[in-house]
PDB file of C-alpha atoms and ligand atoms in Angstrom:
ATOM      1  CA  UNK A   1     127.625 114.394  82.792  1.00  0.00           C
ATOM      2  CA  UNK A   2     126.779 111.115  84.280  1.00  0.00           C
ATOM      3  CA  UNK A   3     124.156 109.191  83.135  1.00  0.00           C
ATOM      4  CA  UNK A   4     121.899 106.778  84.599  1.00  0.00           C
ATOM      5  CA  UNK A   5     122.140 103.339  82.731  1.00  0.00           C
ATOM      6  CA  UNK A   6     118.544 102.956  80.757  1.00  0.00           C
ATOM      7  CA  UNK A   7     116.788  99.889  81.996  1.00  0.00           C
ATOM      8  CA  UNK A   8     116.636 102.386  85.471  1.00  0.00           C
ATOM      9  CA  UNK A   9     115.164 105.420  83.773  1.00  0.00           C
ATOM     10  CA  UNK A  10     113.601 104.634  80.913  1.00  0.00           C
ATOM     11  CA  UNK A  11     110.133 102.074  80.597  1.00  0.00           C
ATOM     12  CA  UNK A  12     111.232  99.024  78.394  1.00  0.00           C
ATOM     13  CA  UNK A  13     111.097  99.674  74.870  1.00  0.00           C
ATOM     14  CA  UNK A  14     111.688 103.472  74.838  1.00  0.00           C
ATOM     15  CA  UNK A  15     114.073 105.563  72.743  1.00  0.00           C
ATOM     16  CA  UNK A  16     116.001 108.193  74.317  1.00  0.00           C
ATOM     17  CA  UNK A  17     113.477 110.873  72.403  1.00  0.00           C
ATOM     18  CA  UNK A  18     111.056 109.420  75.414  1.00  0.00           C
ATOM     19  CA  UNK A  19     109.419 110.702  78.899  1.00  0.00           C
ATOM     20  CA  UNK A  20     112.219 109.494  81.116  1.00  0.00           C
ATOM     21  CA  UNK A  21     110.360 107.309  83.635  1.00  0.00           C
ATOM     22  CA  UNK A  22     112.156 105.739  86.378  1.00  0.00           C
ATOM     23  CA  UNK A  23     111.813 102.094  87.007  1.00  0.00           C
ATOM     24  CA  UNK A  24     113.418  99.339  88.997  1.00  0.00           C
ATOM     25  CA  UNK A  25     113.931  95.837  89.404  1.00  0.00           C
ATOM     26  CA  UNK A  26     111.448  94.921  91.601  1.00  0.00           C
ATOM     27  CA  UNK A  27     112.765  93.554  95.296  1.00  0.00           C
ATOM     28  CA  UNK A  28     110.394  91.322  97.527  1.00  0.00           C
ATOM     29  CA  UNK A  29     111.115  90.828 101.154  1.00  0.00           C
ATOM     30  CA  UNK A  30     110.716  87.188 101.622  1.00  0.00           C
ATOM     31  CA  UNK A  31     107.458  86.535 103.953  1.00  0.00           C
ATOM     32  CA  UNK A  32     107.546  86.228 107.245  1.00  0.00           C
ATOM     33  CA  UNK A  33     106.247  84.326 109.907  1.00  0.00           C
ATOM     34  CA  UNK A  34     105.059  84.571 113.619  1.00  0.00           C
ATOM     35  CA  UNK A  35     105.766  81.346 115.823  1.00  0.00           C
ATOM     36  CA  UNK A  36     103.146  80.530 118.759  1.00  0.00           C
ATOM     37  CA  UNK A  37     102.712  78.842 121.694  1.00  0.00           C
ATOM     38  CA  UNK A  38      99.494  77.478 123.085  1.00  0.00           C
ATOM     39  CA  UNK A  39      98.315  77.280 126.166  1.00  0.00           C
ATOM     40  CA  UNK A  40      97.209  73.784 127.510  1.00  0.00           C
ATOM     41  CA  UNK A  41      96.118  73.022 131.225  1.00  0.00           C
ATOM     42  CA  UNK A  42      98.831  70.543 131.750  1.00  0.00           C
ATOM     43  CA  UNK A  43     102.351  71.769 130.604  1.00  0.00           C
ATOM     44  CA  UNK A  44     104.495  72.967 134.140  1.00  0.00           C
ATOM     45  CA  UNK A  45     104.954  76.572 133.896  1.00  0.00           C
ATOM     46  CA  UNK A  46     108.751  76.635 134.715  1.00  0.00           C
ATOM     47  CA  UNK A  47     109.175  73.955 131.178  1.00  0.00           C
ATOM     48  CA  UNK A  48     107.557  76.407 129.183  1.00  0.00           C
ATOM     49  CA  UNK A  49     110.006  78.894 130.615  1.00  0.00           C
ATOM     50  CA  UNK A  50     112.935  77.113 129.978  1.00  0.00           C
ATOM     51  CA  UNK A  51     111.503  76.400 126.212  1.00  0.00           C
ATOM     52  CA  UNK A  52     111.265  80.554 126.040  1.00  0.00           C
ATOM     53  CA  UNK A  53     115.077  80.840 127.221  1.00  0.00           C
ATOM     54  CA  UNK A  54     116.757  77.689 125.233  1.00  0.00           C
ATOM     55  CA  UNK A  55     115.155  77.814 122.008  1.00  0.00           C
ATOM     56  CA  UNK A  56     113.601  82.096 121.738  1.00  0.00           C
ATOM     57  CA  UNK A  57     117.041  83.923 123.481  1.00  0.00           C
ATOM     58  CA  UNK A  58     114.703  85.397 126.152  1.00  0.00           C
ATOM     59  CA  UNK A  59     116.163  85.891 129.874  1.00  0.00           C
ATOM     60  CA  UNK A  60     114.163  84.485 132.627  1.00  0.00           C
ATOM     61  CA  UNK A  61     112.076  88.114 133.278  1.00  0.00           C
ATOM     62  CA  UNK A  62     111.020  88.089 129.479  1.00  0.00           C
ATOM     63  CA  UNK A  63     110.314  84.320 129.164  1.00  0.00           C
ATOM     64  CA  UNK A  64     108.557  84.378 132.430  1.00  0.00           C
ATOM     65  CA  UNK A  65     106.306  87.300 131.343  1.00  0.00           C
ATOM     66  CA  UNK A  66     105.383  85.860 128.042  1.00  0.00           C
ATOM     67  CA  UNK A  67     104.797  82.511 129.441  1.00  0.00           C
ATOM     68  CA  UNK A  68     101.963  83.875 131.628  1.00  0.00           C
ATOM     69  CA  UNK A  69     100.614  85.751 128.643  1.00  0.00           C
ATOM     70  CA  UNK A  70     100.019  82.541 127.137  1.00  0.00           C
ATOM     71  CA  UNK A  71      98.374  80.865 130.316  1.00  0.00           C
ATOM     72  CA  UNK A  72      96.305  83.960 130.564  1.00  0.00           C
ATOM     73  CA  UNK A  73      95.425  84.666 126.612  1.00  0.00           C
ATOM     74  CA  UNK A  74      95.740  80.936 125.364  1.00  0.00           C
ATOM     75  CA  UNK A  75      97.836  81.827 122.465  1.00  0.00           C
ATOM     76  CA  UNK A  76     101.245  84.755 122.415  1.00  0.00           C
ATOM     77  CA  UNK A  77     103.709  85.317 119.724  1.00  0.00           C
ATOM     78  CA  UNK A  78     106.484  84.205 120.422  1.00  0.00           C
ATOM     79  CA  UNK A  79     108.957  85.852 117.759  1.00  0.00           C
ATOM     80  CA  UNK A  80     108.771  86.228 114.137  1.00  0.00           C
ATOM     81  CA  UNK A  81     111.051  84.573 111.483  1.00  0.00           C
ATOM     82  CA  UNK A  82     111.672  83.698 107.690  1.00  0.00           C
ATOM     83  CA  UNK A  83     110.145  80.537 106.821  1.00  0.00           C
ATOM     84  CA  UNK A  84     112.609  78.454 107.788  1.00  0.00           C
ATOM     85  CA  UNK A  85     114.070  79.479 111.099  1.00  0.00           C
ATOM     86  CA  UNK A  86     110.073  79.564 112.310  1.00  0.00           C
ATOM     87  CA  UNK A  87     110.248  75.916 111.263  1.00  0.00           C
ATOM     88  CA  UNK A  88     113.288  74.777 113.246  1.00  0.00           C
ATOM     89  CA  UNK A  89     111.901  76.284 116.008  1.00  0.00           C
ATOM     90  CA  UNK A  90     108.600  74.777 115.814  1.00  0.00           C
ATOM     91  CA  UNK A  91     110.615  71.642 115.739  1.00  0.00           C
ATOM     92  CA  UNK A  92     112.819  72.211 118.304  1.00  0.00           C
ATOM     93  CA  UNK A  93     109.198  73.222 120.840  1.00  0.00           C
ATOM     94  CA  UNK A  94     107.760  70.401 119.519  1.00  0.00           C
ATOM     95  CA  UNK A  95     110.452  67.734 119.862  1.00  0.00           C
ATOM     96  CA  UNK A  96     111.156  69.166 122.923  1.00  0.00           C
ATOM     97  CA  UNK A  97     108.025  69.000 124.973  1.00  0.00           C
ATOM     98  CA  UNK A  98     107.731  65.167 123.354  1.00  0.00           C
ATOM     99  CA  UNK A  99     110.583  64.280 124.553  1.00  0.00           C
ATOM    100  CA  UNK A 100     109.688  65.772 127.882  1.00  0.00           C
ATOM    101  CA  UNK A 101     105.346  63.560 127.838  1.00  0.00           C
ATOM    102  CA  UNK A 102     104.276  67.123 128.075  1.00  0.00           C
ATOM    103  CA  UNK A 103     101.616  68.391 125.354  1.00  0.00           C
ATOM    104  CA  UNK A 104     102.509  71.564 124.720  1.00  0.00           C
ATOM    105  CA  UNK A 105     101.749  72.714 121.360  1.00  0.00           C
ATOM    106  CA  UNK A 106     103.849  75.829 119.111  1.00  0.00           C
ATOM    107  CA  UNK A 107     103.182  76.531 115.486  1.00  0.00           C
ATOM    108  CA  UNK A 108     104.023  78.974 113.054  1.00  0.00           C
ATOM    109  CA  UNK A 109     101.420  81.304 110.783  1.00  0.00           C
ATOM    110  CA  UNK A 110     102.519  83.569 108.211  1.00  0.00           C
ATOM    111  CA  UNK A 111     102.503  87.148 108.927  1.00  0.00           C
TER     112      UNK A 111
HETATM  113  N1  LIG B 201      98.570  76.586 131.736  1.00  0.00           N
HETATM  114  C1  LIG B 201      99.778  75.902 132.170  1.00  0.00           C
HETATM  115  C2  LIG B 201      99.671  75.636 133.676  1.00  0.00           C
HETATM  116  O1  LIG B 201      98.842  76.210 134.347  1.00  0.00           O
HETATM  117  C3  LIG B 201     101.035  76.719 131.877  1.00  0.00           C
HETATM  118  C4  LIG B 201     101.273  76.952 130.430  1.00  0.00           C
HETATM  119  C5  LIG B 201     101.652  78.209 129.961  1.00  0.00           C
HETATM  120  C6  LIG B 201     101.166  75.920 129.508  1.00  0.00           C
HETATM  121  C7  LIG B 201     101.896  78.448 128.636  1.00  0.00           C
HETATM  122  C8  LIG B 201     101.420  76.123 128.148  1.00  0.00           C
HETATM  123  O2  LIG B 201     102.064  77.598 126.404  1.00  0.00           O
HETATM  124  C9  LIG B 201     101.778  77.396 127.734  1.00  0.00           C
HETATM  125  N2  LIG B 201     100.545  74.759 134.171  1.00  0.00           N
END
């Protein structure tokens, strides 16, 4: 017969006379977190577009879409990531619109 190894089946410290009680090693998902864009009165809709499509994989129907959620709602999620991919892309947005004198804001909250 095959048997399980003990430190699955049996609660630490117990002798094989025991109550068989299954445990295991505990696994956490690592958090997650939801990345944002603002709305602002002065960004050019067609930039914040092209920031959906370069830097969020999103074709120019799904980017479009979202954008105008965001002009509408003032705030959309824009994707959801481990820590640090939300980061780089918060950096990317952010560097981005700098570069570009536009004051379009994207951060990242966790989940
Ligand atoms: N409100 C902007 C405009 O009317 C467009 C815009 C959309 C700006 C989404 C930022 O995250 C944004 N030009």
């Amino acid at each position: 017969m095959t048997r399980l190894p003990d430190q699955m089946t049996k609660t630490p410290g117990e002798g094989d006379a025991g109550v068989v009680t299954e445990t295991r090693a505990k696994t956490k998902r690592p958090p997650l977190y939801k990345v944002m864009l603002l709305n602002d009165d002065f960004t050019p809709m067609e930039f914040v577009v092209l920031v959906l499509e370069r830097f969020f994989g999103m074709n120019h129907a799904q980017a479009f879409e979202l954008m105008l959620t965001v002009h509408k709602k003032g705030v959309a999620v824009v994707g959801v990531f481990s820590f640090e991919i939300a980061e780089t892309k918060v950096g990317q947005v952010m560097d981005f619109a700098r570069r570009h004198q536009h004051p379009l804001q994207c951060t990242m909250e966790k989940e």
